[in-house]
PDB file with one MODEL, atoms N, CA, C and O in Angstrom:
MODEL        1
ATOM      1  N   TYR A   1       1.822   0.666  15.019  1.00  0.00           N
ATOM      2  CA  TYR A   1       1.892   1.996  14.437  1.00  0.00           C
ATOM      3  C   TYR A   1       1.793   3.091  15.489  1.00  0.00           C
ATOM      4  O   TYR A   1       2.115   4.246  15.209  1.00  0.00           O
ATOM      5  N   GLU A   2       1.360   2.753  16.671  1.00  0.00           N
ATOM      6  CA  GLU A   2       1.202   3.771  17.714  1.00  0.00           C
ATOM      7  C   GLU A   2       2.521   4.423  18.096  1.00  0.00           C
ATOM      8  O   GLU A   2       2.543   5.571  18.539  1.00  0.00           O
ATOM      9  N   SER A   3       3.604   3.708  17.931  1.00  0.00           N
ATOM     10  CA  SER A   3       4.906   4.302  18.253  1.00  0.00           C
ATOM     11  C   SER A   3       5.280   5.415  17.273  1.00  0.00           C
ATOM     12  O   SER A   3       6.237   6.154  17.501  1.00  0.00           O
ATOM     13  N   LEU A   4       4.527   5.527  16.195  1.00  0.00           N
ATOM     14  CA  LEU A   4       4.815   6.531  15.174  1.00  0.00           C
ATOM     15  C   LEU A   4       3.887   7.745  15.258  1.00  0.00           C
ATOM     16  O   LEU A   4       3.910   8.600  14.372  1.00  0.00           O
ATOM     17  N   LYS A   5       3.080   7.829  16.300  1.00  0.00           N
ATOM     18  CA  LYS A   5       2.065   8.886  16.328  1.00  0.00           C
ATOM     19  C   LYS A   5       2.597  10.280  16.677  1.00  0.00           C
ATOM     20  O   LYS A   5       1.902  11.263  16.420  1.00  0.00           O
ATOM     21  N   ASN A   6       3.770  10.405  17.238  1.00  0.00           N
ATOM     22  CA  ASN A   6       4.296  11.726  17.605  1.00  0.00           C
ATOM     23  C   ASN A   6       5.343  12.232  16.614  1.00  0.00           C
ATOM     24  O   ASN A   6       6.281  12.934  16.991  1.00  0.00           O
ATOM     25  N   ARG A   7       5.173  11.872  15.363  1.00  0.00           N
ATOM     26  CA  ARG A   7       6.121  12.297  14.341  1.00  0.00           C
ATOM     27  C   ARG A   7       5.732  13.679  13.807  1.00  0.00           C
ATOM     28  O   ARG A   7       4.633  14.161  14.081  1.00  0.00           O
ATOM     29  N   PRO A   8       6.616  14.308  13.057  1.00  0.00           N
ATOM     30  CA  PRO A   8       6.274  15.603  12.458  1.00  0.00           C
ATOM     31  C   PRO A   8       5.021  15.493  11.581  1.00  0.00           C
ATOM     32  O   PRO A   8       4.718  14.424  11.052  1.00  0.00           O
ATOM     33  N   ARG A   9       4.318  16.578  11.436  1.00  0.00           N
ATOM     34  CA  ARG A   9       3.064  16.597  10.669  1.00  0.00           C
ATOM     35  C   ARG A   9       3.246  16.224   9.207  1.00  0.00           C
ATOM     36  O   ARG A   9       2.293  15.806   8.549  1.00  0.00           O
ATOM     37  N   THR A  10       4.453  16.371   8.699  1.00  0.00           N
ATOM     38  CA  THR A  10       4.699  16.031   7.293  1.00  0.00           C
ATOM     39  C   THR A  10       4.757  14.526   7.055  1.00  0.00           C
ATOM     40  O   THR A  10       4.664  14.069   5.916  1.00  0.00           O
ATOM     41  N   MET A  11       4.911  13.761   8.131  1.00  0.00           N
ATOM     42  CA  MET A  11       5.022  12.303   8.015  1.00  0.00           C
ATOM     43  C   MET A  11       3.639  11.650   8.009  1.00  0.00           C
ATOM     44  O   MET A  11       2.668  12.220   8.508  1.00  0.00           O
ATOM     45  N   ALA A  12       3.566  10.464   7.444  1.00  0.00           N
ATOM     46  CA  ALA A  12       2.321   9.702   7.423  1.00  0.00           C
ATOM     47  C   ALA A  12       1.873   9.389   8.846  1.00  0.00           C
ATOM     48  O   ALA A  12       2.694   9.118   9.723  1.00  0.00           O
ATOM     49  N   THR A  13       0.575   9.429   9.061  1.00  0.00           N
ATOM     50  CA  THR A  13       0.017   9.127  10.383  1.00  0.00           C
ATOM     51  C   THR A  13      -0.120   7.614  10.556  1.00  0.00           C
ATOM     52  O   THR A  13      -0.123   6.872   9.574  1.00  0.00           O
ATOM     53  N   PRO A  14      -0.232   7.160  11.798  1.00  0.00           N
ATOM     54  CA  PRO A  14      -0.461   5.730  12.012  1.00  0.00           C
ATOM     55  C   PRO A  14      -1.709   5.227  11.276  1.00  0.00           C
ATOM     56  O   PRO A  14      -1.697   4.124  10.730  1.00  0.00           O
ATOM     57  N   ALA A  15      -2.773   6.017  11.256  1.00  0.00           N
ATOM     58  CA  ALA A  15      -3.997   5.613  10.563  1.00  0.00           C
ATOM     59  C   ALA A  15      -3.751   5.448   9.065  1.00  0.00           C
ATOM     60  O   ALA A  15      -4.265   4.510   8.454  1.00  0.00           O
ATOM     61  N   GLN A  16      -2.980   6.338   8.476  1.00  0.00           N
ATOM     62  CA  GLN A  16      -2.668   6.228   7.057  1.00  0.00           C
ATOM     63  C   GLN A  16      -1.836   4.986   6.773  1.00  0.00           C
ATOM     64  O   GLN A  16      -2.063   4.302   5.775  1.00  0.00           O
ATOM     65  N   LEU A  17      -0.890   4.692   7.631  1.00  0.00           N
ATOM     66  CA  LEU A  17      -0.057   3.504   7.453  1.00  0.00           C
ATOM     67  C   LEU A  17      -0.884   2.227   7.600  1.00  0.00           C
ATOM     68  O   LEU A  17      -0.671   1.261   6.867  1.00  0.00           O
ATOM     69  N   ARG A  18      -1.819   2.222   8.538  1.00  0.00           N
ATOM     70  CA  ARG A  18      -2.708   1.070   8.699  1.00  0.00           C
ATOM     71  C   ARG A  18      -3.561   0.885   7.447  1.00  0.00           C
ATOM     72  O   ARG A  18      -3.747  -0.238   6.979  1.00  0.00           O
ATOM     73  N   LEU A  19      -4.082   1.997   6.901  1.00  0.00           N
ATOM     74  CA  LEU A  19      -4.898   1.932   5.691  1.00  0.00           C
ATOM     75  C   LEU A  19      -4.098   1.340   4.539  1.00  0.00           C
ATOM     76  O   LEU A  19      -4.592   0.470   3.822  1.00  0.00           O
ATOM     77  N   ILE A  20      -2.881   1.799   4.359  1.00  0.00           N
ATOM     78  CA  ILE A  20      -2.029   1.268   3.294  1.00  0.00           C
ATOM     79  C   ILE A  20      -1.832  -0.231   3.494  1.00  0.00           C
ATOM     80  O   ILE A  20      -1.903  -1.001   2.536  1.00  0.00           O
ATOM     81  N   ASN A  21      -1.590  -0.639   4.717  1.00  0.00           N
ATOM     82  CA  ASN A  21      -1.388  -2.055   5.015  1.00  0.00           C
ATOM     83  C   ASN A  21      -2.626  -2.885   4.677  1.00  0.00           C
ATOM     84  O   ASN A  21      -2.511  -3.952   4.075  1.00  0.00           O
ATOM     85  N   VAL A  22      -3.792  -2.407   5.054  1.00  0.00           N
ATOM     86  CA  VAL A  22      -5.045  -3.122   4.767  1.00  0.00           C
ATOM     87  C   VAL A  22      -5.286  -3.199   3.262  1.00  0.00           C
ATOM     88  O   VAL A  22      -5.619  -4.261   2.735  1.00  0.00           O
ATOM     89  N   LEU A  23      -5.119  -2.078   2.577  1.00  0.00           N
ATOM     90  CA  LEU A  23      -5.307  -2.069   1.128  1.00  0.00           C
ATOM     91  C   LEU A  23      -4.347  -3.038   0.457  1.00  0.00           C
ATOM     92  O   LEU A  23      -4.728  -3.767  -0.459  1.00  0.00           O
ATOM     93  N   TRP A  24      -3.098  -3.044   0.918  1.00  0.00           N
ATOM     94  CA  TRP A  24      -2.099  -3.929   0.327  1.00  0.00           C
ATOM     95  C   TRP A  24      -2.466  -5.395   0.531  1.00  0.00           C
ATOM     96  O   TRP A  24      -2.315  -6.206  -0.383  1.00  0.00           O
ATOM     97  N   LYS A  25      -2.940  -5.734   1.709  1.00  0.00           N
ATOM     98  CA  LYS A  25      -3.304  -7.130   1.981  1.00  0.00           C
ATOM     99  C   LYS A  25      -4.418  -7.597   1.049  1.00  0.00           C
ATOM    100  O   LYS A  25      -4.528  -8.788   0.757  1.00  0.00           O
ATOM    101  N   ASN A  26      -5.247  -6.656   0.581  1.00  0.00           N
ATOM    102  CA  ASN A  26      -6.332  -7.008  -0.333  1.00  0.00           C
ATOM    103  C   ASN A  26      -5.852  -7.234  -1.765  1.00  0.00           C
ATOM    104  O   ASN A  26      -6.530  -7.914  -2.535  1.00  0.00           O
ATOM    105  N   VAL A  27      -4.704  -6.684  -2.135  1.00  0.00           N
ATOM    106  CA  VAL A  27      -4.226  -6.846  -3.514  1.00  0.00           C
ATOM    107  C   VAL A  27      -3.009  -7.749  -3.623  1.00  0.00           C
ATOM    108  O   VAL A  27      -2.715  -8.244  -4.711  1.00  0.00           O
ATOM    109  N   SER A  28      -2.312  -7.971  -2.558  1.00  0.00           N
ATOM    110  CA  SER A  28      -1.080  -8.759  -2.598  1.00  0.00           C
ATOM    111  C   SER A  28      -1.383 -10.227  -2.883  1.00  0.00           C
ATOM    112  O   SER A  28      -2.348 -10.790  -2.366  1.00  0.00           O
ATOM    113  N   LEU A  29      -0.558 -10.820  -3.697  1.00  0.00           N
ATOM    114  CA  LEU A  29      -0.691 -12.244  -4.005  1.00  0.00           C
ATOM    115  C   LEU A  29       0.225 -13.103  -3.143  1.00  0.00           C
ATOM    116  O   LEU A  29       0.221 -14.329  -3.257  1.00  0.00           O
ATOM    117  N   LYS A  30       1.009 -12.463  -2.284  1.00  0.00           N
ATOM    118  CA  LYS A  30       1.918 -13.190  -1.397  1.00  0.00           C
ATOM    119  C   LYS A  30       1.109 -13.928  -0.336  1.00  0.00           C
ATOM    120  O   LYS A  30       0.005 -13.512   0.017  1.00  0.00           O
ATOM    121  N   GLU A  31       1.665 -15.021   0.165  1.00  0.00           N
ATOM    122  CA  GLU A  31       0.918 -15.864   1.086  1.00  0.00           C
ATOM    123  C   GLU A  31       1.100 -15.514   2.553  1.00  0.00           C
ATOM    124  O   GLU A  31       0.130 -15.513   3.310  1.00  0.00           O
ATOM    125  N   THR A  32       2.316 -15.220   2.965  1.00  0.00           N
ATOM    126  CA  THR A  32       2.542 -14.961   4.389  1.00  0.00           C
ATOM    127  C   THR A  32       2.601 -13.455   4.657  1.00  0.00           C
ATOM    128  O   THR A  32       2.834 -12.656   3.751  1.00  0.00           O
ATOM    129  N   ASP A  33       2.387 -13.094   5.906  1.00  0.00           N
ATOM    130  CA  ASP A  33       2.478 -11.679   6.290  1.00  0.00           C
ATOM    131  C   ASP A  33       3.879 -11.129   6.040  1.00  0.00           C
ATOM    132  O   ASP A  33       4.031  -9.985   5.610  1.00  0.00           O
ATOM    133  N   ALA A  34       4.897 -11.933   6.308  1.00  0.00           N
ATOM    134  CA  ALA A  34       6.277 -11.485   6.087  1.00  0.00           C
ATOM    135  C   ALA A  34       6.525 -11.214   4.604  1.00  0.00           C
ATOM    136  O   ALA A  34       7.147 -10.213   4.249  1.00  0.00           O
ATOM    137  N   GLN A  35       6.043 -12.098   3.746  1.00  0.00           N
ATOM    138  CA  GLN A  35       6.187 -11.897   2.301  1.00  0.00           C
ATOM    139  C   GLN A  35       5.431 -10.654   1.845  1.00  0.00           C
ATOM    140  O   GLN A  35       5.914  -9.898   1.003  1.00  0.00           O
ATOM    141  N   LYS A  36       4.245 -10.451   2.406  1.00  0.00           N
ATOM    142  CA  LYS A  36       3.440  -9.274   2.050  1.00  0.00           C
ATOM    143  C   LYS A  36       4.144  -7.984   2.461  1.00  0.00           C
ATOM    144  O   LYS A  36       4.117  -6.994   1.730  1.00  0.00           O
ATOM    145  N   GLU A  37       4.772  -8.001   3.632  1.00  0.00           N
ATOM    146  CA  GLU A  37       5.475  -6.806   4.098  1.00  0.00           C
ATOM    147  C   GLU A  37       6.666  -6.484   3.203  1.00  0.00           C
ATOM    148  O   GLU A  37       6.900  -5.324   2.861  1.00  0.00           O
ATOM    149  N   ILE A  38       7.412  -7.508   2.831  1.00  0.00           N
ATOM    150  CA  ILE A  38       8.551  -7.297   1.931  1.00  0.00           C
ATOM    151  C   ILE A  38       8.067  -6.751   0.592  1.00  0.00           C
ATOM    152  O   ILE A  38       8.644  -5.806   0.055  1.00  0.00           O
ATOM    153  N   ALA A  39       7.012  -7.346   0.060  1.00  0.00           N
ATOM    154  CA  ALA A  39       6.475  -6.905  -1.227  1.00  0.00           C
ATOM    155  C   ALA A  39       5.945  -5.473  -1.137  1.00  0.00           C
ATOM    156  O   ALA A  39       6.126  -4.685  -2.065  1.00  0.00           O
ATOM    157  N   LEU A  40       5.295  -5.137  -0.030  1.00  0.00           N
ATOM    158  CA  LEU A  40       4.781  -3.776   0.150  1.00  0.00           C
ATOM    159  C   LEU A  40       5.919  -2.772   0.178  1.00  0.00           C
ATOM    160  O   LEU A  40       5.836  -1.723  -0.460  1.00  0.00           O
ATOM    161  N   ASN A  41       6.965  -3.077   0.899  1.00  0.00           N
ATOM    162  CA  ASN A  41       8.096  -2.142   0.965  1.00  0.00           C
ATOM    163  C   ASN A  41       8.798  -2.002  -0.380  1.00  0.00           C
ATOM    164  O   ASN A  41       9.288  -0.921  -0.706  1.00  0.00           O
ATOM    165  N   CYS A  42       8.854  -3.073  -1.165  1.00  0.00           N
ATOM    166  CA  CYS A  42       9.396  -2.973  -2.533  1.00  0.00           C
ATOM    167  C   CYS A  42       8.491  -2.095  -3.388  1.00  0.00           C
ATOM    168  O   CYS A  42       8.969  -1.253  -4.148  1.00  0.00           O
ATOM    169  N   PHE A  43       7.195  -2.295  -3.262  1.00  0.00           N
ATOM    170  CA  PHE A  43       6.216  -1.498  -4.005  1.00  0.00           C
ATOM    171  C   PHE A  43       6.350  -0.022  -3.632  1.00  0.00           C
ATOM    172  O   PHE A  43       6.384   0.848  -4.503  1.00  0.00           O
ATOM    173  N   ILE A  44       6.427   0.247  -2.338  1.00  0.00           N
ATOM    174  CA  ILE A  44       6.586   1.623  -1.855  1.00  0.00           C
ATOM    175  C   ILE A  44       7.872   2.232  -2.401  1.00  0.00           C
ATOM    176  O   ILE A  44       7.888   3.394  -2.807  1.00  0.00           O
ATOM    177  N   HIS A  45       8.929   1.464  -2.410  1.00  0.00           N
ATOM    178  CA  HIS A  45      10.201   1.968  -2.940  1.00  0.00           C
ATOM    179  C   HIS A  45      10.064   2.321  -4.418  1.00  0.00           C
ATOM    180  O   HIS A  45      10.586   3.341  -4.868  1.00  0.00           O
ATOM    181  N   ASN A  46       9.363   1.479  -5.170  1.00  0.00           N
ATOM    182  CA  ASN A  46       9.171   1.758  -6.596  1.00  0.00           C
ATOM    183  C   ASN A  46       8.340   3.017  -6.829  1.00  0.00           C
ATOM    184  O   ASN A  46       8.577   3.745  -7.793  1.00  0.00           O
ATOM    185  N   ILE A  47       7.381   3.276  -5.966  1.00  0.00           N
ATOM    186  CA  ILE A  47       6.488   4.431  -6.130  1.00  0.00           C
ATOM    187  C   ILE A  47       7.127   5.711  -5.591  1.00  0.00           C
ATOM    188  O   ILE A  47       7.012   6.769  -6.210  1.00  0.00           O
ATOM    189  N   THR A  48       7.796   5.620  -4.447  1.00  0.00           N
ATOM    190  CA  THR A  48       8.242   6.838  -3.749  1.00  0.00           C
ATOM    191  C   THR A  48       9.756   6.973  -3.604  1.00  0.00           C
ATOM    192  O   THR A  48      10.258   8.070  -3.357  1.00  0.00           O
ATOM    193  N   GLY A  49      10.482   5.875  -3.754  1.00  0.00           N
ATOM    194  CA  GLY A  49      11.916   5.904  -3.505  1.00  0.00           C
ATOM    195  C   GLY A  49      12.268   5.699  -2.042  1.00  0.00           C
ATOM    196  O   GLY A  49      13.446   5.669  -1.687  1.00  0.00           O
ATOM    197  N   LYS A  50      11.251   5.556  -1.179  1.00  0.00           N
ATOM    198  CA  LYS A  50      11.476   5.315   0.249  1.00  0.00           C
ATOM    199  C   LYS A  50      11.626   3.814   0.479  1.00  0.00           C
ATOM    200  O   LYS A  50      10.948   3.012  -0.164  1.00  0.00           O
ATOM    201  N   SER A  51      12.510   3.439   1.392  1.00  0.00           N
ATOM    202  CA  SER A  51      12.819   2.029   1.594  1.00  0.00           C
ATOM    203  C   SER A  51      11.843   1.290   2.511  1.00  0.00           C
ATOM    204  O   SER A  51      11.840   0.060   2.540  1.00  0.00           O
ATOM    205  N   HIS A  52      11.029   2.013   3.248  1.00  0.00           N
ATOM    206  CA  HIS A  52      10.097   1.380   4.190  1.00  0.00           C
ATOM    207  C   HIS A  52       8.895   2.289   4.385  1.00  0.00           C
ATOM    208  O   HIS A  52       9.004   3.512   4.300  1.00  0.00           O
ATOM    209  N   MET A  53       7.765   1.686   4.641  1.00  0.00           N
ATOM    210  CA  MET A  53       6.545   2.491   4.777  1.00  0.00           C
ATOM    211  C   MET A  53       6.616   3.476   5.953  1.00  0.00           C
ATOM    212  O   MET A  53       5.924   4.494   5.939  1.00  0.00           O
ATOM    213  N   HIS A  54       7.425   3.194   6.948  1.00  0.00           N
ATOM    214  CA  HIS A  54       7.542   4.119   8.083  1.00  0.00           C
ATOM    215  C   HIS A  54       8.194   5.440   7.701  1.00  0.00           C
ATOM    216  O   HIS A  54       8.119   6.408   8.458  1.00  0.00           O
ATOM    217  N   PHE A  55       8.830   5.490   6.539  1.00  0.00           N
ATOM    218  CA  PHE A  55       9.466   6.725   6.074  1.00  0.00           C
ATOM    219  C   PHE A  55       8.561   7.561   5.178  1.00  0.00           C
ATOM    220  O   PHE A  55       8.972   8.607   4.676  1.00  0.00           O
ATOM    221  N   LEU A  56       7.322   7.096   4.977  1.00  0.00           N
ATOM    222  CA  LEU A  56       6.414   7.817   4.094  1.00  0.00           C
ATOM    223  C   LEU A  56       6.007   9.160   4.673  1.00  0.00           C
ATOM    224  O   LEU A  56       5.782   9.303   5.875  1.00  0.00           O
ATOM    225  N   GLU A  57       5.918  10.135   3.787  1.00  0.00           N
ATOM    226  CA  GLU A  57       5.418  11.450   4.146  1.00  0.00           C
ATOM    227  C   GLU A  57       4.007  11.588   3.593  1.00  0.00           C
ATOM    228  O   GLU A  57       3.547  10.741   2.826  1.00  0.00           O
ATOM    229  N   GLN A  58       3.322  12.658   3.985  1.00  0.00           N
ATOM    230  CA  GLN A  58       1.935  12.873   3.567  1.00  0.00           C
ATOM    231  C   GLN A  58       1.783  12.788   2.044  1.00  0.00           C
ATOM    232  O   GLN A  58       0.860  12.142   1.548  1.00  0.00           O
ATOM    233  N   GLU A  59       2.675  13.433   1.314  1.00  0.00           N
ATOM    234  CA  GLU A  59       2.570  13.427  -0.152  1.00  0.00           C
ATOM    235  C   GLU A  59       2.773  12.029  -0.724  1.00  0.00           C
ATOM    236  O   GLU A  59       2.213  11.703  -1.772  1.00  0.00           O
ATOM    237  N   ASP A  60       3.562  11.204  -0.054  1.00  0.00           N
ATOM    238  CA  ASP A  60       3.787   9.831  -0.495  1.00  0.00           C
ATOM    239  C   ASP A  60       2.543   8.970  -0.293  1.00  0.00           C
ATOM    240  O   ASP A  60       2.241   8.104  -1.114  1.00  0.00           O
ATOM    241  N   VAL A  61       1.831   9.210   0.795  1.00  0.00           N
ATOM    242  CA  VAL A  61       0.647   8.421   1.133  1.00  0.00           C
ATOM    243  C   VAL A  61      -0.349   8.455  -0.016  1.00  0.00           C
ATOM    244  O   VAL A  61      -0.882   7.417  -0.408  1.00  0.00           O
ATOM    245  N   LYS A  62      -0.599   9.628  -0.552  1.00  0.00           N
ATOM    246  CA  LYS A  62      -1.552   9.767  -1.655  1.00  0.00           C
ATOM    247  C   LYS A  62      -1.124   8.951  -2.862  1.00  0.00           C
ATOM    248  O   LYS A  62      -1.951   8.286  -3.486  1.00  0.00           O
ATOM    249  N   LYS A  63       0.158   8.993  -3.198  1.00  0.00           N
ATOM    250  CA  LYS A  63       0.679   8.243  -4.341  1.00  0.00           C
ATOM    251  C   LYS A  63       0.513   6.742  -4.137  1.00  0.00           C
ATOM    252  O   LYS A  63       0.082   6.025  -5.040  1.00  0.00           O
ATOM    253  N   VAL A  64       0.860   6.279  -2.945  1.00  0.00           N
ATOM    254  CA  VAL A  64       0.808   4.844  -2.664  1.00  0.00           C
ATOM    255  C   VAL A  64      -0.634   4.351  -2.672  1.00  0.00           C
ATOM    256  O   VAL A  64      -0.927   3.316  -3.270  1.00  0.00           O
ATOM    257  N   ILE A  65      -1.528   5.069  -2.024  1.00  0.00           N
ATOM    258  CA  ILE A  65      -2.939   4.658  -1.989  1.00  0.00           C
ATOM    259  C   ILE A  65      -3.516   4.647  -3.394  1.00  0.00           C
ATOM    260  O   ILE A  65      -4.226   3.712  -3.763  1.00  0.00           O
ATOM    261  N   LYS A  66      -3.226   5.662  -4.172  1.00  0.00           N
ATOM    262  CA  LYS A  66      -3.730   5.716  -5.543  1.00  0.00           C
ATOM    263  C   LYS A  66      -3.211   4.529  -6.353  1.00  0.00           C
ATOM    264  O   LYS A  66      -3.970   3.919  -7.105  1.00  0.00           O
ATOM    265  N   ALA A  67      -1.942   4.199  -6.211  1.00  0.00           N
ATOM    266  CA  ALA A  67      -1.353   3.084  -6.950  1.00  0.00           C
ATOM    267  C   ALA A  67      -1.972   1.748  -6.534  1.00  0.00           C
ATOM    268  O   ALA A  67      -2.233   0.896  -7.384  1.00  0.00           O
ATOM    269  N   ILE A  68      -2.204   1.563  -5.248  1.00  0.00           N
ATOM    270  CA  ILE A  68      -2.817   0.307  -4.779  1.00  0.00           C
ATOM    271  C   ILE A  68      -4.248   0.207  -5.282  1.00  0.00           C
ATOM    272  O   ILE A  68      -4.671  -0.858  -5.731  1.00  0.00           O
ATOM    273  N   LYS A  69      -4.994   1.296  -5.213  1.00  0.00           N
ATOM    274  CA  LYS A  69      -6.380   1.276  -5.700  1.00  0.00           C
ATOM    275  C   LYS A  69      -6.427   1.012  -7.207  1.00  0.00           C
ATOM    276  O   LYS A  69      -7.326   0.323  -7.688  1.00  0.00           O
ATOM    277  N   THR A  70      -5.476   1.551  -7.940  1.00  0.00           N
ATOM    278  CA  THR A  70      -5.396   1.285  -9.375  1.00  0.00           C
ATOM    279  C   THR A  70      -5.132  -0.190  -9.629  1.00  0.00           C
ATOM    280  O   THR A  70      -5.725  -0.783 -10.530  1.00  0.00           O
ATOM    281  N   MET A  71      -4.245  -0.785  -8.839  1.00  0.00           N
ATOM    282  CA  MET A  71      -3.989  -2.225  -8.950  1.00  0.00           C
ATOM    283  C   MET A  71      -5.260  -3.020  -8.717  1.00  0.00           C
ATOM    284  O   MET A  71      -5.545  -3.973  -9.442  1.00  0.00           O
ATOM    285  N   GLN A  72      -6.017  -2.630  -7.712  1.00  0.00           N
ATOM    286  CA  GLN A  72      -7.262  -3.341  -7.393  1.00  0.00           C
ATOM    287  C   GLN A  72      -8.260  -3.226  -8.534  1.00  0.00           C
ATOM    288  O   GLN A  72      -8.905  -4.210  -8.895  1.00  0.00           O
ATOM    289  N   ILE A  73      -8.391  -2.045  -9.100  1.00  0.00           N
ATOM    290  CA  ILE A  73      -9.319  -1.847 -10.222  1.00  0.00           C
ATOM    291  C   ILE A  73      -8.902  -2.699 -11.412  1.00  0.00           C
ATOM    292  O   ILE A  73      -9.737  -3.363 -12.026  1.00  0.00           O
ATOM    293  N   GLN A  74      -7.623  -2.685 -11.738  1.00  0.00           N
ATOM    294  CA  GLN A  74      -7.130  -3.478 -12.865  1.00  0.00           C
ATOM    295  C   GLN A  74      -7.360  -4.972 -12.632  1.00  0.00           C
ATOM    296  O   GLN A  74      -7.755  -5.695 -13.546  1.00  0.00           O
ATOM    297  N   ARG A  75      -7.117  -5.417 -11.433  1.00  0.00           N
ATOM    298  CA  ARG A  75      -7.327  -6.829 -11.106  1.00  0.00           C
ATOM    299  C   ARG A  75      -8.808  -7.192 -11.224  1.00  0.00           C
ATOM    300  O   ARG A  75      -9.153  -8.260 -11.729  1.00  0.00           O
ATOM    301  N   ASN A  76      -9.675  -6.297 -10.757  1.00  0.00           N
ATOM    302  CA  ASN A  76     -11.118  -6.542 -10.859  1.00  0.00           C
ATOM    303  C   ASN A  76     -11.568  -6.595 -12.311  1.00  0.00           C
ATOM    304  O   ASN A  76     -12.399  -7.425 -12.679  1.00  0.00           O
ATOM    305  N   LEU A  77     -11.015  -5.704 -13.140  1.00  0.00           N
ATOM    306  CA  LEU A  77     -11.371  -5.706 -14.564  1.00  0.00           C
ATOM    307  C   LEU A  77     -10.919  -6.995 -15.243  1.00  0.00           C
ATOM    308  O   LEU A  77     -11.666  -7.585 -16.023  1.00  0.00           O
ATOM    309  N   ARG A  78      -9.701  -7.428 -14.948  1.00  0.00           N
ATOM    310  CA  ARG A  78      -9.206  -8.676 -15.533  1.00  0.00           C
ATOM    311  C   ARG A  78     -10.058  -9.862 -15.090  1.00  0.00           C
ATOM    312  O   ARG A  78     -10.352 -10.762 -15.876  1.00  0.00           O
ATOM    313  N   SER A  79     -10.445  -9.844 -13.830  1.00  0.00           N
ATOM    314  CA  SER A  79     -11.271 -10.935 -13.307  1.00  0.00           C
ATOM    315  C   SER A  79     -12.634 -10.936 -14.002  1.00  0.00           C
ATOM    316  O   SER A  79     -13.142 -11.995 -14.370  1.00  0.00           O
ATOM    317  N   ALA A  80     -13.219  -9.767 -14.181  1.00  0.00           N
ATOM    318  CA  ALA A  80     -14.521  -9.662 -14.837  1.00  0.00           C
ATOM    319  C   ALA A  80     -14.418 -10.095 -16.305  1.00  0.00           C
ATOM    320  O   ALA A  80     -15.317 -10.758 -16.822  1.00  0.00           O
ATOM    321  N   GLU A  81     -13.324  -9.722 -16.971  1.00  0.00           N
ATOM    322  CA  GLU A  81     -13.134 -10.117 -18.369  1.00  0.00           C
ATOM    323  C   GLU A  81     -12.989 -11.618 -18.509  1.00  0.00           C
ATOM    324  O   GLU A  81     -13.500 -12.207 -19.461  1.00  0.00           O
ATOM    325  N   SER A  82     -12.303 -12.236 -17.576  1.00  0.00           N
ATOM    326  CA  SER A  82     -12.089 -13.680 -17.657  1.00  0.00           C
ATOM    327  C   SER A  82     -13.371 -14.455 -17.348  1.00  0.00           C
ATOM    328  O   SER A  82     -13.494 -15.620 -17.726  1.00  0.00           O
ATOM    329  N   GLN A  83     -14.310 -13.830 -16.677  1.00  0.00           N
ATOM    330  CA  GLN A  83     -15.571 -14.488 -16.347  1.00  0.00           C
ATOM    331  C   GLN A  83     -16.641 -14.275 -17.417  1.00  0.00           C
ATOM    332  O   GLN A  83     -17.671 -14.949 -17.421  1.00  0.00           O
ATOM    333  N   THR A  84     -16.386 -13.337 -18.318  1.00  0.00           N
ATOM    334  CA  THR A  84     -17.338 -13.030 -19.370  1.00  0.00           C
ATOM    335  C   THR A  84     -17.242 -14.100 -20.450  1.00  0.00           C
ATOM    336  O   THR A  84     -16.157 -14.391 -20.954  1.00  0.00           O
ATOM    337  N   THR A  85     -18.358 -14.669 -20.792  1.00  0.00           N
ATOM    338  CA  THR A  85     -18.386 -15.668 -21.867  1.00  0.00           C
ATOM    339  C   THR A  85     -19.235 -15.140 -23.009  1.00  0.00           C
ATOM    340  O   THR A  85     -20.242 -14.462 -22.803  1.00  0.00           O
ATOM    341  N   PHE A  86     -18.804 -15.469 -24.212  1.00  0.00           N
ATOM    342  CA  PHE A  86     -19.533 -15.010 -25.396  1.00  0.00           C
ATOM    343  C   PHE A  86     -20.183 -16.152 -26.097  1.00  0.00           C
ATOM    344  O   PHE A  86     -20.842 -15.955 -27.118  1.00  0.00           O
TER     345      PHE A  86
ENDMDL
END
C-alpha cells in the first residue's frame, strides 16, 4: 500500500486500505488470500461501483467499513443464536 501514499487527498489512504483488508479477512469465508482478494473486490464493487479497492475514495471508505462491520455484527448474532439452547 505504500506505493499509494502520494495520491490526491480525496483517495483512500494506505492505512484505510490496510484496515479494510484486515476487516475483510475477519469476515471472509474464502480460504486463500487470492480468493479473499477477489471476493473483497466484488464486495467493493457492489457497495461503491469501483472495480478495485485501490480506486476507493474517502467517501467510499466509510461505506465499505460500515458494510463490513455490519456483516460482522450479523454473523456474530447468528452465531450467538445458534449457540443458544432452550
